[in-house]
mmCIF file of C-alpha atoms and ligand atoms in Angstrom:
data_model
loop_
_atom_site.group_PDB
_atom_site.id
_atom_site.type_symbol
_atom_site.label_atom_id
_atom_site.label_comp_id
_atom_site.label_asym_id
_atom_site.label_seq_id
_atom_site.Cartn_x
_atom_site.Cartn_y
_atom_site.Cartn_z
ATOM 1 C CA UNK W 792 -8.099 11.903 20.193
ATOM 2 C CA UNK W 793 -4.379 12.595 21.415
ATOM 3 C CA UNK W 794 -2.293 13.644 18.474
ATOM 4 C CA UNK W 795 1.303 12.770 19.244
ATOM 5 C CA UNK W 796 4.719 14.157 18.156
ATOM 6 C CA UNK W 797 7.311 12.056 20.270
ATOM 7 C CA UNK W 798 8.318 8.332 20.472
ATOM 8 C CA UNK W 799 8.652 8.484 24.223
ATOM 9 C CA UNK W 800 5.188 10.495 24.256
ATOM 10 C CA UNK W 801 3.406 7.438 22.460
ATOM 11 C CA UNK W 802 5.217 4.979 24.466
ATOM 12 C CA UNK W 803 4.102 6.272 27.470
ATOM 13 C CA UNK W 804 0.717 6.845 26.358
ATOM 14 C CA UNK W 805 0.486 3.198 24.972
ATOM 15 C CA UNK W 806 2.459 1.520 28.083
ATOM 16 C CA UNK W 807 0.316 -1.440 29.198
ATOM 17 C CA UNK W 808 -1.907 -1.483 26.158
ATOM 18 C CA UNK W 809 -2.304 -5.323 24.677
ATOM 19 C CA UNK W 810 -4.698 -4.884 21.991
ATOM 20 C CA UNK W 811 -3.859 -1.847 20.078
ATOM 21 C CA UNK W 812 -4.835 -2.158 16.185
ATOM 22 C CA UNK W 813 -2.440 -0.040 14.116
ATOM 23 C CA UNK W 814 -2.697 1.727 10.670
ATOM 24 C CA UNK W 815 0.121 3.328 9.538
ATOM 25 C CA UNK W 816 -0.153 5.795 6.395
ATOM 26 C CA UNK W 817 1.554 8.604 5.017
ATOM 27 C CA UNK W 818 -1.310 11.175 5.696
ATOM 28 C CA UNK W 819 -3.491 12.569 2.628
ATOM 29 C CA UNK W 820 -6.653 10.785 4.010
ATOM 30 C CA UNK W 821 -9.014 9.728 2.256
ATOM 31 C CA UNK W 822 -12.234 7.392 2.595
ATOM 32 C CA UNK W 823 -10.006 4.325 1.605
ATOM 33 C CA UNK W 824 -8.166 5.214 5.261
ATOM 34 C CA UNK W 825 -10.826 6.016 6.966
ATOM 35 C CA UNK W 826 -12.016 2.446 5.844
ATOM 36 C CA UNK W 827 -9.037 0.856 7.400
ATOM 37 C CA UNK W 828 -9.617 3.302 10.660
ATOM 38 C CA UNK W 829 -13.313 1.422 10.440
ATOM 39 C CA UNK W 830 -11.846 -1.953 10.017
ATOM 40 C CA UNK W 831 -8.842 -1.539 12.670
ATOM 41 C CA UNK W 832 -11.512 -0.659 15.127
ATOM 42 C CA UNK W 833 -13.228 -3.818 14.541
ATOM 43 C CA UNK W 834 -10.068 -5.614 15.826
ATOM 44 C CA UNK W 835 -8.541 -4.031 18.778
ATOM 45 C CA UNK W 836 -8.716 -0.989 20.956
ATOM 46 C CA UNK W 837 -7.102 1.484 21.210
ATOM 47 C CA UNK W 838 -6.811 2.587 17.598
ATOM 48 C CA UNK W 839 -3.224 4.230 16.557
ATOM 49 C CA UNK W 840 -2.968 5.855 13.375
ATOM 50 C CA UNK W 841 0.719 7.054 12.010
ATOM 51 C CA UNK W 842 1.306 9.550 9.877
ATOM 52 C CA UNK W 843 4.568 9.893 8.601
ATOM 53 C CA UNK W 844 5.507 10.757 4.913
ATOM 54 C CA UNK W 845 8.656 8.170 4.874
ATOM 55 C CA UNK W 846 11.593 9.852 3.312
ATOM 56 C CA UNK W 847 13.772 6.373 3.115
ATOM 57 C CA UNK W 848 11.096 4.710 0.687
ATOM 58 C CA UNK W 849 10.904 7.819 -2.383
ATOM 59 C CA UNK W 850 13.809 7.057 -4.946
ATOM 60 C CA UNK W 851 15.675 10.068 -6.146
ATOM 61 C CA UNK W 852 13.359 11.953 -8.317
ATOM 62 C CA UNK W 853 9.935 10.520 -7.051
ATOM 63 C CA UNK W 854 7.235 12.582 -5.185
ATOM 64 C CA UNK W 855 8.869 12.867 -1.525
ATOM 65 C CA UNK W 856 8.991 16.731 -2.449
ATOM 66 C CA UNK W 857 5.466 17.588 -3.374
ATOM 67 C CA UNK W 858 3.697 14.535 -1.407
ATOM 68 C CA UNK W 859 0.854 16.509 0.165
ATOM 69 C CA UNK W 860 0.967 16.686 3.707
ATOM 70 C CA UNK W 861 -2.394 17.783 5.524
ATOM 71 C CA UNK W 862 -2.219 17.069 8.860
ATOM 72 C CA UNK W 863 -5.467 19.538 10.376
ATOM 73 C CA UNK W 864 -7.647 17.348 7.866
ATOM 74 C CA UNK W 865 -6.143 14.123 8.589
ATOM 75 C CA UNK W 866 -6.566 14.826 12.480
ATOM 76 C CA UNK W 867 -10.300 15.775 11.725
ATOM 77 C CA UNK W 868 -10.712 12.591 9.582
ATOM 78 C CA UNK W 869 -9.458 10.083 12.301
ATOM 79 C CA UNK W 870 -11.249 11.765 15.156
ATOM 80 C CA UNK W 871 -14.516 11.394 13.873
ATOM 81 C CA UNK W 872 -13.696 8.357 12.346
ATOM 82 C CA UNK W 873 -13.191 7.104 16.048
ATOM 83 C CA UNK W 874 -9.139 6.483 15.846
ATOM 84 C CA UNK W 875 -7.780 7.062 19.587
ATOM 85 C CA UNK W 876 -4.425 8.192 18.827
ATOM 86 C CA UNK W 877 -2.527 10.096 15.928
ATOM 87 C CA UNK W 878 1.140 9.470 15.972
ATOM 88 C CA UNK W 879 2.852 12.492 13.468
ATOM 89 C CA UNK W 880 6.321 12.360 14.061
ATOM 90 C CA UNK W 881 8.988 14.371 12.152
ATOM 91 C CA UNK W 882 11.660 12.871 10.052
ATOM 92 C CA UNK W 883 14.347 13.498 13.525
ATOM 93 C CA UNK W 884 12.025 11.296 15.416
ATOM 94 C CA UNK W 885 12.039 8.209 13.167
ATOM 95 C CA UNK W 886 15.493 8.416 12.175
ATOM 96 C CA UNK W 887 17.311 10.195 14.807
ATOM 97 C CA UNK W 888 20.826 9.065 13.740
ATOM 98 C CA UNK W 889 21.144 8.069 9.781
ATOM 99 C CA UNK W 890 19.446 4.213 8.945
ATOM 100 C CA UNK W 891 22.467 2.263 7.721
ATOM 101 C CA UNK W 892 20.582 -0.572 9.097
ATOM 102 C CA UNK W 893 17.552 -1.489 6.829
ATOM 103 C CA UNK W 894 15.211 -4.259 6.498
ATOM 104 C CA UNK W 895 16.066 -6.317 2.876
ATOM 105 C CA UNK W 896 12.889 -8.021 1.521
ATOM 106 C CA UNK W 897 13.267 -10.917 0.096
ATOM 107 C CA UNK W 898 14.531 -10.250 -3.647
ATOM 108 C CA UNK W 899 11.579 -11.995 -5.702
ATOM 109 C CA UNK W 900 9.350 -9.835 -3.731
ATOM 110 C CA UNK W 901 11.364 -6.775 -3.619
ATOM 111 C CA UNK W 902 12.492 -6.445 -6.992
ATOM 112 C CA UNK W 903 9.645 -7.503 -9.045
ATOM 113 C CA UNK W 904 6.458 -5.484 -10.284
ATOM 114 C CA UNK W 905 6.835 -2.091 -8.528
ATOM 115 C CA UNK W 906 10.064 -2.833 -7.214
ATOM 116 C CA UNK W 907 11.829 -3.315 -10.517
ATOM 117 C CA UNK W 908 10.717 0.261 -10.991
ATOM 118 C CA UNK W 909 11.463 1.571 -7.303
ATOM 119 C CA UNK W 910 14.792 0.032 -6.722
ATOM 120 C CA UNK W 911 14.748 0.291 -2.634
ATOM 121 C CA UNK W 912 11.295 1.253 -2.051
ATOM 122 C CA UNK W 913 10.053 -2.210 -0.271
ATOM 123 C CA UNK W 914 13.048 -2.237 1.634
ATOM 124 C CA UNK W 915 12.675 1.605 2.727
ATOM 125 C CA UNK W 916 8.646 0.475 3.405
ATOM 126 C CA UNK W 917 9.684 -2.387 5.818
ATOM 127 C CA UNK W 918 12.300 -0.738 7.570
ATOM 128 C CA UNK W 919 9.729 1.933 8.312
ATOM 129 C CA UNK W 920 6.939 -0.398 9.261
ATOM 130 C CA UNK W 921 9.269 -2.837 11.727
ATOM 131 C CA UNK W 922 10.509 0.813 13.421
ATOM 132 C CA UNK W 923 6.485 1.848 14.002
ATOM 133 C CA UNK W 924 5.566 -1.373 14.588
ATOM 134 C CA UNK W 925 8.586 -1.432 17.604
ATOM 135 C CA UNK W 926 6.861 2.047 18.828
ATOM 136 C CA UNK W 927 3.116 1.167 18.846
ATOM 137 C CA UNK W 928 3.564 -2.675 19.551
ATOM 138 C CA UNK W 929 0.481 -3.467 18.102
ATOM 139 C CA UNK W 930 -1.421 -6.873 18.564
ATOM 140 C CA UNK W 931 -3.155 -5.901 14.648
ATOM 141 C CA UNK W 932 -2.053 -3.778 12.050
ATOM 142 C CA UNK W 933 -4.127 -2.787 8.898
ATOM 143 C CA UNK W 934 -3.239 -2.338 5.250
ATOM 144 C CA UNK W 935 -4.833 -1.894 1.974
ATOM 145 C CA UNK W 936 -5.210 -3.964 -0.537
ATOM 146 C CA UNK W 937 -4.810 -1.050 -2.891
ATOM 147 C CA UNK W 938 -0.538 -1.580 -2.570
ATOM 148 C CA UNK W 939 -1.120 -5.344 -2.454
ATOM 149 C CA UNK W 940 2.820 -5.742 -3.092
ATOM 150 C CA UNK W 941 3.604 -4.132 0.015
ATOM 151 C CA UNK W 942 0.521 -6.143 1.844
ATOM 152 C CA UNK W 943 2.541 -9.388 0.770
ATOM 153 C CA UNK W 944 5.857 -7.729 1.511
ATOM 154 C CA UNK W 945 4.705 -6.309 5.585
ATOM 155 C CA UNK W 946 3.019 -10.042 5.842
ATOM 156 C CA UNK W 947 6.444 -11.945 5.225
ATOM 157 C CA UNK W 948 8.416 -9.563 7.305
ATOM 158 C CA UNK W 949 6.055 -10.574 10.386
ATOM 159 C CA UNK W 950 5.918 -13.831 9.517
ATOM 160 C CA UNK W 951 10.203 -13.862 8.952
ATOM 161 C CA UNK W 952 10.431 -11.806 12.099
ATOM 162 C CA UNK W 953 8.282 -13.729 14.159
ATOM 163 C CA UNK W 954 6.476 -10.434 14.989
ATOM 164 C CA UNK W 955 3.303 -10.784 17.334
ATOM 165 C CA UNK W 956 1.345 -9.348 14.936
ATOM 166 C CA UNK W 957 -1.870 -9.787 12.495
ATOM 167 C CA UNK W 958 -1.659 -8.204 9.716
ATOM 168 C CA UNK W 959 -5.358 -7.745 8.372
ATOM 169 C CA UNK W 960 -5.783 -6.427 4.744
ATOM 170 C CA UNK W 961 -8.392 -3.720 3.615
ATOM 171 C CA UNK W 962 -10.410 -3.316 0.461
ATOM 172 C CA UNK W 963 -9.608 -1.150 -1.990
ATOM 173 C CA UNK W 964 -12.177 1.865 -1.860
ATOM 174 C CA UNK W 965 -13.391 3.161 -5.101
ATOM 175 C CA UNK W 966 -14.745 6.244 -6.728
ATOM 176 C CA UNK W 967 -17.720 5.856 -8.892
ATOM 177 C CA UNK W 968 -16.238 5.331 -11.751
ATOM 178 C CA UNK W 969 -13.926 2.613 -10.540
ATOM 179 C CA UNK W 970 -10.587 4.708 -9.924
ATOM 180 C CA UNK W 971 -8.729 3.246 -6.635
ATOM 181 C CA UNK W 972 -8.975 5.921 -4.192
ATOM 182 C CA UNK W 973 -5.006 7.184 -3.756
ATOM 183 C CA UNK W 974 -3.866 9.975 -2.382
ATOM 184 C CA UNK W 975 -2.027 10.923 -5.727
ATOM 185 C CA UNK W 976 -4.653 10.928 -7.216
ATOM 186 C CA UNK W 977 -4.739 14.868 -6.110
ATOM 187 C CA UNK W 978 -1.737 15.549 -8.747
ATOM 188 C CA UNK W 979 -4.529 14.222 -11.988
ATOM 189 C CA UNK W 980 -5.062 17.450 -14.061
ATOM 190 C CA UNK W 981 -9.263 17.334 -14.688
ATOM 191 C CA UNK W 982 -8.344 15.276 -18.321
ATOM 192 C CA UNK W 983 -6.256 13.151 -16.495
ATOM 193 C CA UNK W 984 -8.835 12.231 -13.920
ATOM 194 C CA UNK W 985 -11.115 11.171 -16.431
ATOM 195 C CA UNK W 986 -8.463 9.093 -17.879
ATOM 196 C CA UNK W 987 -7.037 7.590 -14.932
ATOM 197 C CA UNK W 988 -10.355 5.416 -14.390
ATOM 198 C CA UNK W 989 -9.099 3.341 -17.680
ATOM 199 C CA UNK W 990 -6.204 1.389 -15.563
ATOM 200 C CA UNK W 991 -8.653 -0.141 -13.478
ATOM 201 C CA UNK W 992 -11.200 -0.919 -16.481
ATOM 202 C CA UNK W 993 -8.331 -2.958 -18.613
ATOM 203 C CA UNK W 994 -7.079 -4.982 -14.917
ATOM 204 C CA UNK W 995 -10.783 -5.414 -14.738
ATOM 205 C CA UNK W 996 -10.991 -7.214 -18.858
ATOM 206 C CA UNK W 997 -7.913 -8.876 -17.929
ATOM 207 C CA UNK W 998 -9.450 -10.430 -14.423
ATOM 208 C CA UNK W 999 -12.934 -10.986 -16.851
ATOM 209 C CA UNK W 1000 -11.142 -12.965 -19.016
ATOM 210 C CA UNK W 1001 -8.918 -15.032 -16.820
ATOM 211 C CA UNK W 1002 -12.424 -16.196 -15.263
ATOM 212 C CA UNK W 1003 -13.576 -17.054 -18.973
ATOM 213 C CA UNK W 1004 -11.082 -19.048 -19.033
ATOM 214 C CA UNK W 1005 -8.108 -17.963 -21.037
ATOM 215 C CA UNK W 1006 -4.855 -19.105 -20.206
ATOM 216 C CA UNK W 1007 -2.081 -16.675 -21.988
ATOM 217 C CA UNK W 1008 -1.749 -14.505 -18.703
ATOM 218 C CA UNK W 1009 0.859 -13.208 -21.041
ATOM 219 C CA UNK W 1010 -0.829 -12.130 -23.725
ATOM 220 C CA UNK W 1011 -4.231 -10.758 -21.574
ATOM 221 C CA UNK W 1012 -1.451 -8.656 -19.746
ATOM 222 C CA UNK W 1013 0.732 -7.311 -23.325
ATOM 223 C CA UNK W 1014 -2.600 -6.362 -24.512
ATOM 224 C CA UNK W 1015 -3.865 -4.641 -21.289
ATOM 225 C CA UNK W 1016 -0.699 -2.321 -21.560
ATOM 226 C CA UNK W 1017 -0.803 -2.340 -24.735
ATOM 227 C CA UNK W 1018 -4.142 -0.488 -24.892
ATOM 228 C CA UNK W 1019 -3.100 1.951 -21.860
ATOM 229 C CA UNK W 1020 -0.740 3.226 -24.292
ATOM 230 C CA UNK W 1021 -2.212 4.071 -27.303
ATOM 231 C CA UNK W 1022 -4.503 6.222 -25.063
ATOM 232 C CA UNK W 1023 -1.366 7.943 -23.818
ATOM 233 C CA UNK W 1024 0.009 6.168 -20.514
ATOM 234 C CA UNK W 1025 3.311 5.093 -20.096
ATOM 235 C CA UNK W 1026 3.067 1.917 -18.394
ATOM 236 C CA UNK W 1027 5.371 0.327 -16.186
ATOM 237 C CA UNK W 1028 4.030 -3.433 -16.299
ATOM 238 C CA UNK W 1029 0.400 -5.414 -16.162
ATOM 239 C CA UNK W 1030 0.904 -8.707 -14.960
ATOM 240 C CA UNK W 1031 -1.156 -11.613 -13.735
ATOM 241 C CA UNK W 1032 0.222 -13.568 -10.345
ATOM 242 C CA UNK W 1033 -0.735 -16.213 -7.837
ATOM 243 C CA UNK W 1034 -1.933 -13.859 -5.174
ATOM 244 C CA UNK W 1035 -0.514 -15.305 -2.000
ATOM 245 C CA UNK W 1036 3.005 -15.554 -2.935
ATOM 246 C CA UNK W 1037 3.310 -12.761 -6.769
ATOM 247 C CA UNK W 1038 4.697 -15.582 -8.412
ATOM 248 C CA UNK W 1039 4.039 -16.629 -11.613
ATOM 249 C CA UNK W 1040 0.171 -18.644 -11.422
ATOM 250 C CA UNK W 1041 0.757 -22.490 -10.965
ATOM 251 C CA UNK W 1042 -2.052 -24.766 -11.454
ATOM 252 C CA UNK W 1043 -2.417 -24.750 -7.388
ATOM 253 C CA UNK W 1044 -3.013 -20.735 -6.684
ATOM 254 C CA UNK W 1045 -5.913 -20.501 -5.036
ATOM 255 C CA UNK W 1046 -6.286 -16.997 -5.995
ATOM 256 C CA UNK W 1047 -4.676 -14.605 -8.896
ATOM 257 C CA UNK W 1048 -4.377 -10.886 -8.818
ATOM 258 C CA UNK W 1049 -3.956 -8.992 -11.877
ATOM 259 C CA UNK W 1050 -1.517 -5.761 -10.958
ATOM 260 C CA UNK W 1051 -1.012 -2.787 -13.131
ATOM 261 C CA UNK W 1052 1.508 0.338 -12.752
ATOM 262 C CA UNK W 1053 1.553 2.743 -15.396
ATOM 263 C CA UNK W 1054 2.110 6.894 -15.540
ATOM 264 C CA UNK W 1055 -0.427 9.502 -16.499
ATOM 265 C CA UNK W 1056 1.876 12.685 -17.072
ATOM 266 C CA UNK W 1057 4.014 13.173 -13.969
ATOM 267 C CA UNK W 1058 1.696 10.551 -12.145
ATOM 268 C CA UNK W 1059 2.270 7.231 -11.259
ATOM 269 C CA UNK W 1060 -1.276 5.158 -10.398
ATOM 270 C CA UNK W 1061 -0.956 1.297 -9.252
ATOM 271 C CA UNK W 1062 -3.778 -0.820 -8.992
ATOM 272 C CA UNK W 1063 -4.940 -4.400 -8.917
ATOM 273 C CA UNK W 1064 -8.229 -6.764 -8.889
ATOM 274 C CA UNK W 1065 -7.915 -10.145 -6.775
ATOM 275 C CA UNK W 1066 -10.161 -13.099 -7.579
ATOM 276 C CA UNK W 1067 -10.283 -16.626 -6.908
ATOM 277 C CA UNK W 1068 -8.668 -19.068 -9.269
ATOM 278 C CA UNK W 1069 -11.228 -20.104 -11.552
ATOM 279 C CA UNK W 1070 -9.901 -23.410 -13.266
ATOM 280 C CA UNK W 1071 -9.163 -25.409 -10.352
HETATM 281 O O1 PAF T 1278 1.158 2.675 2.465
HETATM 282 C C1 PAF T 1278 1.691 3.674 3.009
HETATM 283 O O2 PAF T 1278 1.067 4.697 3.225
HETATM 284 C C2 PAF T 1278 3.157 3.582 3.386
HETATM 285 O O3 PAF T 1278 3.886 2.835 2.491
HETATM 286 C C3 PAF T 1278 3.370 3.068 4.829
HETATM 287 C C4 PAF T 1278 2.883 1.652 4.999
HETATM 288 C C5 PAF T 1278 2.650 3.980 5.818
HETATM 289 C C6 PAF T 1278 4.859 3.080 5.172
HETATM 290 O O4 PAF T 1278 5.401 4.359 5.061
#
């Protein structure tokens, strides 16, 4: 597996290529990555993986800081996970001369759910992705479901950019007791950890109950967050949305996705369930 530090190294070393398949992370791999190394190799050849902790998509005061980065173990992850190629580039490499020019999602996208809480964090996300995705040219590109708002957010800007591109989404990877794998999930004290598994557990009684047929997405959602907090979380929203478009559910979705953000101590979790529309 080459590991790669340069733009113009990768370029030359993907010159002529046609089929690449692309996954792009921020390093801190886990089994949910090496999922989407598994998945990308399913679709093209050869497999590029980035690693890049983005500086332009942490807000003042997030993580950008203490974000671990662990690029030995990454490298050893992707190589036996079969990736080709490890682009690491430093911050100098992405953004050689300050980006005044940034990609603007579209503002029901970008401002809702996590972005009502991250002002400029889609918009620092797909300026980052259409720069990598200029660099690898890749015919695929993976992503996990896990941050489905940015799934929906890198699938408009191909579509809006007419990029050659297919986006192809991953599954959410799981420990046993049903905590999306996330690389923050390293900053849980042990009582957190046991905790955290309780965000998934109330999307998953929201989701349960949406198939039983209640209709007050509302309500299901209040109470969700309401419950995360009397156990101590500080929750930034639960919501239930059409899944295709985060919009409010209209008789027509085809499929909902019940989202959650909410804050155990200093860490932020996200998660969501997806599930077909069940009173068609
Ligand atoms: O999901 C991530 O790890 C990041 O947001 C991404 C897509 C690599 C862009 O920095």
């Amino acid at each position: 597996m080459q590991i790669l530090r340069t733009a113009a190294a990768l370029r030359a070393a993907l010159a002529g290529e046609t089929r690449t398949a692309f996954v792009p992370t921020m390093g801190n791999l886990h089994a949910g990555h090496v999922s989407l190394v598994d998945l990308a190799r399913r679709h093209g050849q050869p497999v590029v993986a980035s690693i890049f902790v983005n500086p332009l998509q942490f807000g003042a005061g997030e993580d950008f800081d203490r974000y671990p980065r662990t690029l030995d173990a990454d490298c050893e992850k992707l190589a036996a996970a079969g990736c080709d190629l490890v682009f690491a580039p430093d911050a100098a490499e992405i953004y050689p001369v300050p980006q005044t020019f940034t990609v603007q999602p579209p503002e029901a996208l970008a401002n809702d759910l996590c972005g009502a809480f991250r002002p400029g964090h889609f918009s620092g996300v797909a300026t980052v992705v259409l720069k990598l995705f200029n660099l690898v040219q890749p015919r695929v590109a993976v992503f996990g479901k896990k941050d489905f708002q940015q799934l929906l957010v890198i699938r408009e800007l191909v579509r809006q950019f007419n990029l050659p591109i297919d986006i192809v989404a991953g599954d959410t990877l799981r420990e046993a007791d049903g905590l999306a794998m996330s690389s923050r999930n390293a900053y849980l004290g042990a009582s957190e950890r046991i905790q955290a598994a309780q965000l998934q557990r109330e999307l998953a009684t929201v989701a349960l109950a949406v198939q039983a047929g209640e209709r007050d997405f509302e309500a299901l959602a209040a109470a969700a967050a309401r419950r995360l907090k009397m156990a101590g979380w500080r929750v930034d929203y639960v919501a239930v949305r059409d899944a295709a478009t985060l919009q409010a559910p209209a008789a027509d979705s085809a499929r909902l996705v019940v989202l959650g953000a909410a804050w155990l101590g200093s860490t932020r979790l996200i998660d969501n369930l997806d599930f077909a529309h069940p009173f068609e």
